[in-house]
XYZ file of C-alpha atoms in Angstrom:
590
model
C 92.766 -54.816 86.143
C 89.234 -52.826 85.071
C 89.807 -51.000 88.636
C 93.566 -49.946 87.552
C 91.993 -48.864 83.940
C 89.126 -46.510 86.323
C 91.441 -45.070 88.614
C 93.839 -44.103 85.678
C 91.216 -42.722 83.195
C 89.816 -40.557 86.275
C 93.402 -39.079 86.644
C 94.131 -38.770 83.055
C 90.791 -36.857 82.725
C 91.601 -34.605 85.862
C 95.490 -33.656 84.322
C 93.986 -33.261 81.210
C 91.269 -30.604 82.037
C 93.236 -29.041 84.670
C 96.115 -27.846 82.593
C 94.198 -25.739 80.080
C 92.061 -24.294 83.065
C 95.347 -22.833 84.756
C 95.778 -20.582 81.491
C 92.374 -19.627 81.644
C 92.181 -18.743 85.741
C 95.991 -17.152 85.164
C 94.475 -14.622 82.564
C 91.420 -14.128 84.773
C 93.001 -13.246 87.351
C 95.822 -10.822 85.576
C 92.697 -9.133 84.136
C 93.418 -10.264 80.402
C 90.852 -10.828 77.819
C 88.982 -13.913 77.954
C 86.070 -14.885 76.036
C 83.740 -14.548 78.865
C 84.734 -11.317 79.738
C 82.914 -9.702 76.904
C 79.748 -10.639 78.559
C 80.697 -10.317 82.231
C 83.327 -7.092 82.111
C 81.002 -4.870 82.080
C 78.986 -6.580 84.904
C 82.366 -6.566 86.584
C 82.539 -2.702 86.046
C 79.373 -1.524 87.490
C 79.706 -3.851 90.336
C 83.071 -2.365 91.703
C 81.440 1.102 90.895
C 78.685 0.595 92.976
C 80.928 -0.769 95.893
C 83.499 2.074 95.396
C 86.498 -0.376 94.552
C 89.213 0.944 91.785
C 89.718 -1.810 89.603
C 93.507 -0.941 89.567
C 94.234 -1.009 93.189
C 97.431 -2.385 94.310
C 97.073 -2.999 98.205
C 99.903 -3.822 100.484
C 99.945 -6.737 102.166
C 98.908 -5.073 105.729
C 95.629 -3.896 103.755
C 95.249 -6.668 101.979
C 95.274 -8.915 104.669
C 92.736 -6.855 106.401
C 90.510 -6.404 103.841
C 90.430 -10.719 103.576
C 89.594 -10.530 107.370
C 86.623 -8.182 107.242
C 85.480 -10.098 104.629
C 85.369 -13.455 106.617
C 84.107 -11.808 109.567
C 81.209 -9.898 108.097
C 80.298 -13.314 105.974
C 80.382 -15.203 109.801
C 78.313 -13.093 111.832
C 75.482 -12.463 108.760
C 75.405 -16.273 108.465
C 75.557 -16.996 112.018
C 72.605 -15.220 112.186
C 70.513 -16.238 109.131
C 71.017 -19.725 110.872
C 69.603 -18.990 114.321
C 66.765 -17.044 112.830
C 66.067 -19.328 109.985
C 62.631 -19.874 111.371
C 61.486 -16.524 111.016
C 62.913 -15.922 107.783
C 61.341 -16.603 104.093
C 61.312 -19.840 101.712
C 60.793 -22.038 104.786
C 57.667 -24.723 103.291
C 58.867 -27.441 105.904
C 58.982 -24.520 108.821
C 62.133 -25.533 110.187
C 63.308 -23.799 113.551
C 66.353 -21.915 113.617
C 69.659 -23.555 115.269
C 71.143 -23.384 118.784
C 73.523 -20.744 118.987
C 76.430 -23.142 118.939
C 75.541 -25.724 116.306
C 74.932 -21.961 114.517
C 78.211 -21.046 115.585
C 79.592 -24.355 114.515
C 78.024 -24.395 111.040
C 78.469 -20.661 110.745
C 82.367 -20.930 110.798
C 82.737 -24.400 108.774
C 81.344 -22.684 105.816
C 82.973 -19.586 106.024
C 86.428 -21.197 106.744
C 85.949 -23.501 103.758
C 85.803 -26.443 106.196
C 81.838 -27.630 105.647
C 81.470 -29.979 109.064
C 78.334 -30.404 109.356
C 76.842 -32.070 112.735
C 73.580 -31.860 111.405
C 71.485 -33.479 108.929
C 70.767 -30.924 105.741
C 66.990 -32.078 104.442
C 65.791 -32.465 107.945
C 67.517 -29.093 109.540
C 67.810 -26.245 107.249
C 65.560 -24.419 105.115
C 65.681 -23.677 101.478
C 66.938 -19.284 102.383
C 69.714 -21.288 104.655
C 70.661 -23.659 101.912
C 70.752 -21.113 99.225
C 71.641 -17.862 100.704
C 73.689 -18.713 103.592
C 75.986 -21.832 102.486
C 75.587 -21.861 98.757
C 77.299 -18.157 98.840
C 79.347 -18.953 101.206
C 80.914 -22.176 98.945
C 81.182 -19.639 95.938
C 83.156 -16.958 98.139
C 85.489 -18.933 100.138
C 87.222 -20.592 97.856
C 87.279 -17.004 95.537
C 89.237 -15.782 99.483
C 91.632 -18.917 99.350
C 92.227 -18.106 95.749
C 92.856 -14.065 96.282
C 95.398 -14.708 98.935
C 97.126 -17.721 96.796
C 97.642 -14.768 93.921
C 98.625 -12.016 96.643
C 101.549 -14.758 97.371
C 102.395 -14.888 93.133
C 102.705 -11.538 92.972
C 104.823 -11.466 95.993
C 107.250 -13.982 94.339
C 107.774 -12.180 90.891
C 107.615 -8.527 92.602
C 110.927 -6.865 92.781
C 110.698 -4.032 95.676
C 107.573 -3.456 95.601
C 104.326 -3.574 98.377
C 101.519 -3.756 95.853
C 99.892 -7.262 95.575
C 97.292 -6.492 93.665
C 93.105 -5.755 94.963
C 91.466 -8.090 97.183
C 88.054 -7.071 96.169
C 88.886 -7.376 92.306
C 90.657 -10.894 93.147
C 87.304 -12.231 94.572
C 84.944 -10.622 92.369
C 86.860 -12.555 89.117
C 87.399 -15.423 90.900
C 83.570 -15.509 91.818
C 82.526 -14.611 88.713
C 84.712 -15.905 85.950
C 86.252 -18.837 87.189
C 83.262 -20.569 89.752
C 79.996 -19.698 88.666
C 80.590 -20.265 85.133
C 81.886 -23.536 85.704
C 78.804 -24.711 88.068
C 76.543 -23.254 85.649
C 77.587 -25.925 83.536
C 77.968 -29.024 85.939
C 74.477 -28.002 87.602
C 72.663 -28.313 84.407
C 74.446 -31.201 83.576
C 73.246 -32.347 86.960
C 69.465 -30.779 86.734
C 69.436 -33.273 83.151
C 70.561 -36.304 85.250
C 67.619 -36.278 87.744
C 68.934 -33.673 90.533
C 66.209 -30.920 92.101
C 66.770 -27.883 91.688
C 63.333 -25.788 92.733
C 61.659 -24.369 95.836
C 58.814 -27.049 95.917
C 57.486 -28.548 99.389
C 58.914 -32.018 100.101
C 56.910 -34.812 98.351
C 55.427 -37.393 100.097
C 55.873 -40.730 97.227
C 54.649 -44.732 97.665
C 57.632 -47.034 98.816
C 58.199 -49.772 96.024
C 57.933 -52.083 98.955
C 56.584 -51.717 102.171
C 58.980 -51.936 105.232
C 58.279 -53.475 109.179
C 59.379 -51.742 112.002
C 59.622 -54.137 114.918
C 59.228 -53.214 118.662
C 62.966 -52.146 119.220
C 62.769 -49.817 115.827
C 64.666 -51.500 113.696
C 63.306 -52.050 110.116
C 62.561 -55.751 109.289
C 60.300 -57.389 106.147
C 56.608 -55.969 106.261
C 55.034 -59.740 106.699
C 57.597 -60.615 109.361
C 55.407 -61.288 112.850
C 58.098 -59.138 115.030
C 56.683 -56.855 112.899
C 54.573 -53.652 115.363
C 53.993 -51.293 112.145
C 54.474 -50.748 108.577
C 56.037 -48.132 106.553
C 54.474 -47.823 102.663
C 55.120 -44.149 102.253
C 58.539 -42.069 101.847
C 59.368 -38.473 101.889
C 61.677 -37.043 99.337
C 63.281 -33.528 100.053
C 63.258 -31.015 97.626
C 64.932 -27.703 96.902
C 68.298 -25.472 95.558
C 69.869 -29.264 95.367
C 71.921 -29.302 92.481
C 73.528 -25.587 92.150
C 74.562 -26.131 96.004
C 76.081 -29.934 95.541
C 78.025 -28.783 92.188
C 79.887 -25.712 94.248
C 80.833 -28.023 96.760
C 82.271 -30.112 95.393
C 84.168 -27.588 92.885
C 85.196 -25.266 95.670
C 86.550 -27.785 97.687
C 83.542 -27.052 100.081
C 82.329 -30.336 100.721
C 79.028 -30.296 102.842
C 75.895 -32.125 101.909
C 72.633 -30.972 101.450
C 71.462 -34.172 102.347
C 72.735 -36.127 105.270
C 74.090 -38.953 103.381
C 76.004 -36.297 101.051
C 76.771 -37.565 97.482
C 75.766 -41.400 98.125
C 72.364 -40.027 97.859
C 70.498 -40.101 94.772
C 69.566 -37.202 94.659
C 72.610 -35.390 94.848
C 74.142 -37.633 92.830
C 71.910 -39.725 90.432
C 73.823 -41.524 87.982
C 77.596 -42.550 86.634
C 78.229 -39.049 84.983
C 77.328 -37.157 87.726
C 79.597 -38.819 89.747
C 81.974 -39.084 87.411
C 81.397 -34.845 87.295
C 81.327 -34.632 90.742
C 84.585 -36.870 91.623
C 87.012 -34.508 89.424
C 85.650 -31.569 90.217
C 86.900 -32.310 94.019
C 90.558 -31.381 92.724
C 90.076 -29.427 89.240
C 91.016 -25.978 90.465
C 93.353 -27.451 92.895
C 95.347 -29.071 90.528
C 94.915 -26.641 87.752
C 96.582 -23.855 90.448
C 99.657 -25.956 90.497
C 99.959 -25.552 86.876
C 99.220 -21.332 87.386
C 101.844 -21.418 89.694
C 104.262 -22.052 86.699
C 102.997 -19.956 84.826
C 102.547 -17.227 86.815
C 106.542 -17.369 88.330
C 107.342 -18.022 84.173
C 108.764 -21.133 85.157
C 106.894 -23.754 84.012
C 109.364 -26.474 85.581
C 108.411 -25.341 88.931
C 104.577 -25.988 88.344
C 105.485 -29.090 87.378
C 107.744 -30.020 90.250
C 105.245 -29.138 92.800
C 102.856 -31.026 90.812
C 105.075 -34.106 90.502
C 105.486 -34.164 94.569
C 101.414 -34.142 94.879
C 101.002 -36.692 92.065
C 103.195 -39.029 93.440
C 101.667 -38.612 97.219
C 98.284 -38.585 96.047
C 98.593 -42.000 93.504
C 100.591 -44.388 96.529
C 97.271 -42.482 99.260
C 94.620 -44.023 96.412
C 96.448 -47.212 95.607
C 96.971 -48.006 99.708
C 93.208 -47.360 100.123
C 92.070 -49.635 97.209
C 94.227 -52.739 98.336
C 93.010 -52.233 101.723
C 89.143 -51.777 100.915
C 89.249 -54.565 98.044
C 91.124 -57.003 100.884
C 88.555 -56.179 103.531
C 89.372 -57.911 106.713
C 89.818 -61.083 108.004
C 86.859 -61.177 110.058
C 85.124 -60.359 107.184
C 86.121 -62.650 105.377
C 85.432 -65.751 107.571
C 88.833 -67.202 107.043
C 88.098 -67.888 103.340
C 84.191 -68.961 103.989
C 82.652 -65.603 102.382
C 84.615 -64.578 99.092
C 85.951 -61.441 98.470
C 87.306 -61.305 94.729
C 85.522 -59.069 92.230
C 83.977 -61.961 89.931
C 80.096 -60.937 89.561
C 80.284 -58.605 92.137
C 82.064 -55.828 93.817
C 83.770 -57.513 96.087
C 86.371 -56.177 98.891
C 84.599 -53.981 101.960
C 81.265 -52.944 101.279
C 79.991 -52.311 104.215
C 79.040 -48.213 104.243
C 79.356 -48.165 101.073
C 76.745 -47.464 97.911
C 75.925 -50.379 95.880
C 76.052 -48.142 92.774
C 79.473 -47.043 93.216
C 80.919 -50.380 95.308
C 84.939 -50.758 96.535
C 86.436 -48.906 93.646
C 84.575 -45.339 93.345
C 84.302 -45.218 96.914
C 87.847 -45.688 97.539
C 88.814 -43.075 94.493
C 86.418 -40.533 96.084
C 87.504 -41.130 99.564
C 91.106 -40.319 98.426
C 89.925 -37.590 96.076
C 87.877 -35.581 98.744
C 90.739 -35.912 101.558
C 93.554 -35.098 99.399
C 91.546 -32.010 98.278
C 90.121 -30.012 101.249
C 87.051 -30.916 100.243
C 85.050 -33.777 102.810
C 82.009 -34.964 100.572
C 81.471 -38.229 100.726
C 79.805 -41.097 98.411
C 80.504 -43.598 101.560
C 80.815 -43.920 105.170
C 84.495 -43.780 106.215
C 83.676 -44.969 109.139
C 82.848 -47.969 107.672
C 86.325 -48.715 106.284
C 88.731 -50.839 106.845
C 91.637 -49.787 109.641
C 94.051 -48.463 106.958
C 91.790 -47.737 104.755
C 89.859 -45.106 107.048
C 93.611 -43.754 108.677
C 94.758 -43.296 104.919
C 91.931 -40.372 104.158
C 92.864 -39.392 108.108
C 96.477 -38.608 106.884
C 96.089 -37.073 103.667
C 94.319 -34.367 105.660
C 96.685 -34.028 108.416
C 99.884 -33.475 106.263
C 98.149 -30.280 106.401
C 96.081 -30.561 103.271
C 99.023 -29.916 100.578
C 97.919 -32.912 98.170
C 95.571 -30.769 96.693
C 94.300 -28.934 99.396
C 91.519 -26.149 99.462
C 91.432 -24.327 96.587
C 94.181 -21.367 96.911
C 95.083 -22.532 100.630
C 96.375 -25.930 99.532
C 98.501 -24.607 97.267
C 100.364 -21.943 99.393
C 100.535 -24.377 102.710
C 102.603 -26.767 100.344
C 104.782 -23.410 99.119
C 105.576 -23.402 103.122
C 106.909 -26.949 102.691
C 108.871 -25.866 99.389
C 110.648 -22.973 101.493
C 111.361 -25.340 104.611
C 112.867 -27.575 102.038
C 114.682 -25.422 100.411
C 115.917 -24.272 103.560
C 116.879 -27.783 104.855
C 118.950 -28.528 101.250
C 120.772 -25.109 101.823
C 121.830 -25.914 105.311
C 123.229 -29.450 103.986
C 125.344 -27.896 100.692
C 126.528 -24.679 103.294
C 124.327 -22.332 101.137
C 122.143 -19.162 101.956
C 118.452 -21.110 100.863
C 117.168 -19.059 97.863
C 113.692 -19.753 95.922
C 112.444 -18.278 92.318
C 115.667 -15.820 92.522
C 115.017 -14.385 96.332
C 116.951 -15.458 99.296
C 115.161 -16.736 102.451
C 115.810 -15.127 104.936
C 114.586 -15.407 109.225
C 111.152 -13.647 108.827
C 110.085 -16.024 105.242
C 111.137 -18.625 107.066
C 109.191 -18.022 110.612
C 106.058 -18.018 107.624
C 106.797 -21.097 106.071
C 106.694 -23.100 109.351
C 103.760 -22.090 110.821
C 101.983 -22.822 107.096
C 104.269 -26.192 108.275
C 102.982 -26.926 111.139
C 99.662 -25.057 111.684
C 97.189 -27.852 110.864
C 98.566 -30.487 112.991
C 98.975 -28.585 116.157
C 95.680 -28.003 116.084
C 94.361 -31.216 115.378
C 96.200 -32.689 117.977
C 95.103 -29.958 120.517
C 91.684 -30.335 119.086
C 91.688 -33.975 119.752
C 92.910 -33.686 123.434
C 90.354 -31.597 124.226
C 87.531 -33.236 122.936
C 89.249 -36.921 124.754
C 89.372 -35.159 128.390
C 85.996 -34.139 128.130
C 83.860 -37.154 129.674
C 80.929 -36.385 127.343
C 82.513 -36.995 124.425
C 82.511 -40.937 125.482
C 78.569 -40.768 125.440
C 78.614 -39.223 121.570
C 80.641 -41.937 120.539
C 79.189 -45.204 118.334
C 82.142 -47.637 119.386
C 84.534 -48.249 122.168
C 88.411 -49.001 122.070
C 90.637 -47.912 119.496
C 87.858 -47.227 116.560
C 86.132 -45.055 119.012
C 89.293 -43.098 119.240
C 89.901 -43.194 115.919
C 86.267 -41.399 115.584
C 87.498 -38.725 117.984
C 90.529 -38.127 115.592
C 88.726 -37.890 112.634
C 86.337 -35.025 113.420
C 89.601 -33.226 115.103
C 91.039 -33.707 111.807
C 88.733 -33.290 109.635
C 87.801 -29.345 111.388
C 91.605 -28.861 111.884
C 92.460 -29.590 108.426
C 89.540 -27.399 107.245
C 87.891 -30.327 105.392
C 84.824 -31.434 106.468
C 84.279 -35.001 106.024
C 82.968 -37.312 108.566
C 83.978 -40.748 110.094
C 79.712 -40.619 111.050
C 80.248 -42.382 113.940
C 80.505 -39.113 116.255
C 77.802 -37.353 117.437
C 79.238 -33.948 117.040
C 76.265 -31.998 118.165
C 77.427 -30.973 121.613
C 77.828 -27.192 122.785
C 81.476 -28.175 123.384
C 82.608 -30.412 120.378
C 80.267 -27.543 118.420
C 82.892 -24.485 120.205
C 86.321 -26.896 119.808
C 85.705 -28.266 116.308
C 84.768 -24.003 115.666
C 87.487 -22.389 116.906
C 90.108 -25.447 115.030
C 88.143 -24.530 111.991
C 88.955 -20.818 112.520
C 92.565 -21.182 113.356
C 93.374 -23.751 110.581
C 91.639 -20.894 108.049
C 93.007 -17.675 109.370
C 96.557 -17.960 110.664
C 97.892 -19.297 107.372
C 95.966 -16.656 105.583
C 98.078 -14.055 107.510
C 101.244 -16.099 107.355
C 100.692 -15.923 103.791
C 100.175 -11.998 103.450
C 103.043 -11.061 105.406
C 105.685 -13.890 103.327
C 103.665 -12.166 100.255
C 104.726 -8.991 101.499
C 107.801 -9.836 102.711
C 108.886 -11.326 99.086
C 107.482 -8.526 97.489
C 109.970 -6.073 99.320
C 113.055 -8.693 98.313
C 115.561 -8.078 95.172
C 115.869 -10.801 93.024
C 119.463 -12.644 92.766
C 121.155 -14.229 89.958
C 121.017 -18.174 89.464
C 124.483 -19.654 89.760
C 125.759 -22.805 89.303
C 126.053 -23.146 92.669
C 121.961 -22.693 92.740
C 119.905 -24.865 94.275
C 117.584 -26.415 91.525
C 113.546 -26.936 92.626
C 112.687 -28.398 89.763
C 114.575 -31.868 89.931
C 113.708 -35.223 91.298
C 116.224 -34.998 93.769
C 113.829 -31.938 95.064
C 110.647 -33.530 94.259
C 112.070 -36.406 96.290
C 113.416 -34.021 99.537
C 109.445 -31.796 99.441
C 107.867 -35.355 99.734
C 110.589 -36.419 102.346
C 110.009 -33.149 104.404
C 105.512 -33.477 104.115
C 105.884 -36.812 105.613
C 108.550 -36.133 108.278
C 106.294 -32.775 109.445
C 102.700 -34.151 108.594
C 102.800 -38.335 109.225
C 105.390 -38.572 112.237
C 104.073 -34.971 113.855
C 100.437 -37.281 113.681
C 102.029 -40.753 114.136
C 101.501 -41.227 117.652
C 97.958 -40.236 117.721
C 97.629 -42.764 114.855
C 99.074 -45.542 117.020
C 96.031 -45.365 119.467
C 93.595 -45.180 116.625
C 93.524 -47.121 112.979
C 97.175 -48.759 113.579
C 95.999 -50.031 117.213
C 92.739 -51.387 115.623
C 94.514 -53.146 112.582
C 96.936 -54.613 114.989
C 93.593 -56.066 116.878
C 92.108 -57.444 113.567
C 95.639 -59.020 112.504
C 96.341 -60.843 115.750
């Protein structure tokens, strides 16, 4: 029952803050007076003067599109090569050498597509100029991109033959700087007062509480035990640009840790607040642009619809991961020997799992950052039970609609609103229409590939990487888990959200060039589907509402969206499932 009370408070308190903040980023982005923009409009001014950008620019969608492009590709090649050069460059104390050119490549295009896969370890790879300058930008700008295009599409719906969707450059530069950094300003100092670094100090070197063994084989065992070959009394802690990086992350459904063990550690997140912080933040915006979206089309209702559809998926995702973590398994369980109730103690599936948080914020978080496109973790997924690890699997191959990346999320699941809509028009006889403007061939040629995008190329993704015979040798376990490993990291690059099953090791010139170039497609062909059905919309009249009107703001259409995610995203996905998690739980049961 105290798990039920968590898991509701933690969505009451994301609802709650995320429906005022879709007023605010609404007026943001229409340029309306805010109480932040008496400090930061005239910043906002001399910084499109000195780039040349008019601040009332209305781009077509062709120019738009491009300018979003350039953007990305100028951001990939500069970090691509602040990463391979790393060791020549400044704020280096540990003097870490610069990356291969295709873990660069790799890490290069996870950050700018939003993604964050990381196949290295943070503290022990990059320097404090990489952490900062290269990813920490690149978590405030990407989701700012996402965010851009997602309004380009609003303005496309409520535009009446027009072309103009507003300025890419002004769309990023308020989304940058009214809407992200002022909101990690506030959860890194929060963060800074709970114990997180945040300085350019070498690494310290700090006395263990308790000395550790390490026996012959490497394997740590008690520091008086006789297998004992050496002994471990000291501990280095890694410094740096910690908390301003880990509070982006996590609210620009970045993801990425700067540590290897990402928000289980301590010092990325320290304490109950800042994971309480950290936890929401993983689908704030997300959530709150479902809320804009009503707003913005001056239909409230329809906000709420969409919102309904992504409630619904995302409570029945977090209540299936609970049950299955808090059951465990019955090899762990000994048939009844070891108990696994919650009196006096966590209970359920710990293994992979922080003490600190246990079964039930693990399992909220898990469902949190997969639902969002997101991929920090405060546990090892790999670690989780069969269902429990495929559940997190699925919410990110339905093609990250619960939630989703911030801006890209939210106009994938407007693709599965159209092919809805289209579906219910073809079963009443009618001509599909949506916010007053008929679909027609070329909207709806859009809407499926934002449909079906993310799990072709997962699945292509994950065939490649399974006919390669290296990527047996990378693997941590054989059979169906091993399998499931493989699927994971295809899924987690093709759904552009970065999380880890950690039982994959991903460094490999040729995972490093597949998971890339998922990560790239996943980004960049929905952004252009979504500037041309922005464009296309834009150029459309708008038609009266009849009675004979299909309504999108029922349950019966609530009902038919979450019908049409699960028939495109679970069954596209089902049979690679089989092989995986659903062969393995079928192992455990029998």
């Amino acid at each position: 029952m105290d798990e039920l009370l968590e898991y509701g408070i933690y969505v009451a308190l994301l609802v709650a803050l995320a429906i005022p903040l879709s007023g605010y980023i609404n007026r943001v982005m229409a340029g309306e007076k805010t109480l932040l923009g008496r400090v930061l409009c005239p910043v906002e001014g001399v910084l499109y003067r000195v780039i040349g950008v008019s601040r009332n620019e209305n781009m077509n969608w062709k120019r738009y599109l491009l300018c979003a492009l350039a953007f990305s590709a100028v951001s990939l090649i500069v970090l691509w090569a602040i990463l391979m050069c790393q060791g020549f460059l400044p704020f280096n104390p540990e003097g870490l050498p610069g990356q291969s050119w295709d873990l660069a490549f790799n890490t290069a295009v996870s950050f700018v597509t939003n993604t964050n896969w990381q196949s290295y370890s943070g503290e022990s790879s990059l320097s404090y100029f990489s952490q900062a300058i290269g990813l920490t930008v690149q978590n405030f700008v990407t989701p700012a991109v996402g965010m851009a295009v997602l309004f380009a599409l609003f303005r496309g719906m409520v535009a009446e033959n027009s072309e103009g969707l507003g300025s890419f450059w002004v769309d990023v530069t308020r989304g940058v700087m009214y809407v992200f950094i002022p909101l990690c300003l506030v959860m890194s100092i929060v963060g800074i007062a709970s114990g997180m670094p945040e300085n350019l100090s070498e690494y310290q070197e700090v006395d263990l509480v308790e000395p550790v063994g390490i026996d012959a084989d490497g394997n740590a065992v008690a520091a008086d035990d006789p297998s004992a070959v050496d002994t471990v009394d000291k501990q280095i802690v890694p410094m740096g640009p910690q908390a301003s990086q880990v509070m982006i992350k996590q609210l620009g459904t970045n993801g990425g840790g700067y540590n290897g063990v990402n928000s289980a550690s301590p010092l990325e997140n320290p304490t109950p607040l800042t994971n309480i912080i950290q936890c929401i933040a993983l689908l704030l915006v997300p959530i709150a642009l479902l809320f804009s979206f009503g707003r913005f089309v001056n239909d409230r209702r329809q906000g709420r619809a969409v919102f309904a559809a992504v409630f619904i998926l995302l409570v029945v995702s977090l209540g299936l991961i609970a049950f299955f973590e808090q059951s465990g398994t019955p090899q762990l369980a000994q048939n009844g020997a070891v108990y696994m109730g919650v009196d006096g103690q966590s209970g359920g599936n710990m293994e992979g799992k922080e003490v600190r948080f246990g079964v039930t914020d693990s399992s909220l978080w898990a469902a949190f950052t997969t639902a969002a496109s997101n991929g920090s973790v405060n546990s090892m997924h790999d670690s989780y039970t069969p269902i429990g690890g495929m559940v997190p699997m699925v919410l990110m191959q339905l093609g990250e609609v619960i939630g989703g990346g911030v801006g890209c999320g939210l106009y994938s699941l407007i693709g599965f609103v159209m092919l809805t809509v289209f579906i219910a028009g073809l079963m009443v006889g009618r001509t599909p229409e949506y916010l007053g403007k008929k679909i027609g061939p070329k909207e709806m040629r859009m809407a499926v590939i934002l449909c079906i995008t993310t799990p072709f190329v997962i699945l292509v993704g994950a065939a490649a990487m399974s006919l390669d015979p290296a990527t047996v040798d990378s693997l941590n376990n054989p059979g169906a888990h091993g399998f499931s490993e493989v699927l994971y990291a295809a899924t987690s690059a093709g759904g552009n959200n970065g999380s880890a099953f950690a039982g994959l090791n991903a460094n490999t010139p040729f995972i490093n060039v597949v998971l890339g170039l998922e990560m790239l497609v996943n980004r960049f062909v929905p952004i252009v589907a979504t500037c041309v059905l922005a464009g296309s919309l834009a150029s459309r009249k708008k038609v009266a509402t009849t009675a004979g009107t299909l309504s999108t703001s029922n349950a019966m259409f609530v009902f038919l969206l979450i019908l049409i995610i699960l028939l495109v995203g679970a069954l596209t996905m089902f049979p690679a499932l089989a092989l995986g998690p659903i062969a393995e739980q079928l192992q455990m049961v029998m």
